[in-house]
Each structure stands twice: as C-alpha cells, then as structure tokens.
Amino acid sequence: MRPAVERAERRVAESDFALSVVEGLSGPHKSLPCRFLYDARGSELFEDITRLPEYYPTRVEIALLEAHVEEIVQGFGEGGALVEFGSGSSRKTEILLARLPRLSVYAPIDVSKAALEGASRRLSGLYPALSTRSILGDFTHGVPLPQDVAEIRQLGFFPGSTIGNFDPPEAVEILGLMRRTLAPQSAFVIGVDLKKDARVLVEAYNDSAGVTAAFNLNLLARANRELGADFDLAAFRHEAIYDPLKGRIEMHLVSVGEQTVELLGERFHFRPGERIHTENSYKFSIEQFSDLARAAGWRVSRFWTDARGWFSVFELR
Ligand code: AVJ
C-alpha cells in the first residue's frame, strides 16, 4: 500500500482510539472498549497469555479441534472457502487446513493488517496450492465477502470464544451478521468458553506471572504512546473478577490513589479505588449459547466438549 494511504489509515485508527478513550473516561463509570487491547504489543501479550498454565481456553479448544477435526470438516472442502472471523495469528486454522487438502480459498477477516500479512505469508508457505484472500475489516460491523469467495461453498470459523467479549444482545447481532455474511447452507464452527468453578476462571485472568496484568495495563501504555496521555502505569493495578449473576469475567484497571490524568488537552480525575472497566468475557452453558445462536437465526447441528466440560466447539447451520 502507498505510504500516504498507510499514514491516513493510521490517523483514522488513532482518532477512533482517541474518541473512544475520551468518551470512555468522561462518564461516571469509566470504561475502555476491549478491542483496543490488541495493538502490536497487546497482540504479543495475548499470544503469551495463550501459553500460560492458568489460561486453559486456548489449549482446551485446540485439543477439541484436533480430536474432532475429521467430523468437523466432514463433507466439506472440495473447492470451498474457509472464512475466518477475527483470524489473528491463524494458529487454530492450521488444524482445519491440514484436513482440507482440496480447499480453494482461505479468507481470513481481521482488523490488523500486520496479522493478516503474517498469517498469509506463513500459510502460503505451508499450503502453496491454497489461495489466501485476506479481508481487512471489522466483523462487528458486517463484512461483505469478495465475489470469488461469495460464489463458492463456505465454512465459517470463529474460534477463541471471542463471542464472549460481547453483551448478549450484541452477541446475537454479531452472530446474525455472520450468518448473513455466509451463503445459505453454510456451516459455522465457533468456539465457546463454558461456565465452571469460579476459582478456575479467576486464575485464568489473574495469572501468577502477571502477563494478563501487563496485557490490561498496555491499554494505558498505548494511550500514552498514541495519544500523548500521561498515565502512570504504577498508579493502576489489574483486577479480574467473576460475576456469577452475569456469568462473566470482568477486567478492570483500578486507580491506586487519587490522581488526574491528562490527554488530548482534557483532564480526567480518578478517586482512590476508582476503576476503568476494560473487558467482559462471558461464560456460557450449552443451553445458553444454543439460545443465543437460535436468536441469531442459526440451528445448532452439533457440539463437542472436553471431559471436564470447560470449553465447547459448536457447529451451527
Ligand atoms: C481472546 C477475547 C477470548 O476473553 O479470554 C484473555 C481475551 N483477556 N485474557 C478472553 C483475554 C484476558 C480472551 N479472548
């Protein structure tokens, strides 16, 4: 891409971040949208999280995909397209691709151009016959498929339980957008984190090495880097709690003392103990997720869970 276009794109992205930060810190309940956790540094830290002993979702989901891949891809592949929503590093995709030798197209959708380029380079090395059609876009807004992908059979893929980052009404909206993105008759494979002992959940988001804390605090570091904010990272601490009524993990950044932060000419005051809500991660029962999928117009055709019932992979149609 031309350098001028790249610079303009970066300014647009920065002003989206700027507006969201000012908006999020202005109300009585401070919050920042979790999508901003994933800049280059944040994506690196998230990769580290997936390798933590306490963070079970990635490992359990990969084991499920590996154990059931034959069934998952059964009857699919001949000349079709694998469409992945929020593909990131595309690590889980490889499990499916290894069993889809006659797939025509891999179509990853992501907001990060760097992630798309990296994954495309790696996968074309592994599967020279596969053509990758990267789609730069935000799946929460609905992304139309390019003509050549739209015309062939599709298998949708949305691993990672990213659906849990959205409030239930939003999750229904997004699952509906994905249903309308894919051609009728398409199958859609989605990873869903399940309800379990609160201690296991809280530890997964409060690891002893402090990687999740660094991931959360990177949001403030990013505001310092990109918006010239003066957040003192030592004056905030990471907090992750499980709300059993809402069925979700919440991440917060808690102001250790009284402080004022300045950014973009605005001043934001923090009381001691005041929090910035940075992420929700909903956990589902099989029934709850099935209801959500049905509300978005999907039918649950099959699902697989591990022996402990910690994670589940659903096939929707
Ligand atoms: C990738 C969004 C599913 O909610 O578990 C991990 C993000 N946040 N640790 C999750 C995350 C803190 C993760 N998702």
CSV table of C-alpha atoms and ligand atoms in Angstrom, one decimal, residues 38 46 49 55 160-162 165 205 212 215 251 279 281, ligand 1:
chain,number,residue,atom,x,y,z
A,38,TYR,CA,-4.9,-5.6,20.5
A,46,PHE,CA,-2.2,-12.1,24.2
A,49,ILE,CA,-1.4,-15.4,27.7
A,55,TYR,CA,-5.2,-19.9,30.7
A,160,GLY,CA,-11.3,-18.4,20.7
A,161,SER,CA,-14.6,-17.7,22.4
A,162,THR,CA,-14.3,-14.1,21.2
A,165,ASN,CA,-16.5,-10.4,24.8
A,205,TYR,CA,-7.4,-14.0,34.2
A,212,THR,CA,-2.7,-10.6,31.9
A,215,PHE,CA,-1.9,-7.0,28.8
A,251,MET,CA,-11.3,-6.9,33.8
A,279,GLU,CA,-13.2,-6.2,29.2
A,281,SER,CA,-15.6,-12.3,29.0
B,1,AVJ,C1,-9.4,-13.8,23.2
B,1,AVJ,C2,-11.1,-12.3,23.9
B,1,AVJ,C3,-11.4,-14.6,24.1
B,1,AVJ,O1,-11.7,-13.2,26.9
B,1,AVJ,O2,-10.5,-15.0,27.3
B,1,AVJ,C4,-7.6,-13.2,27.7
B,1,AVJ,C5,-9.1,-12.3,25.9
B,1,AVJ,N1,-8.5,-11.3,28.1
B,1,AVJ,N2,-7.2,-12.8,29.0
B,1,AVJ,C6,-10.7,-13.9,26.7
B,1,AVJ,C7,-8.4,-12.3,27.2
B,1,AVJ,C8,-7.7,-11.6,29.2
B,1,AVJ,C9,-9.8,-13.6,25.6
B,1,AVJ,N3,-10.4,-13.6,24.2
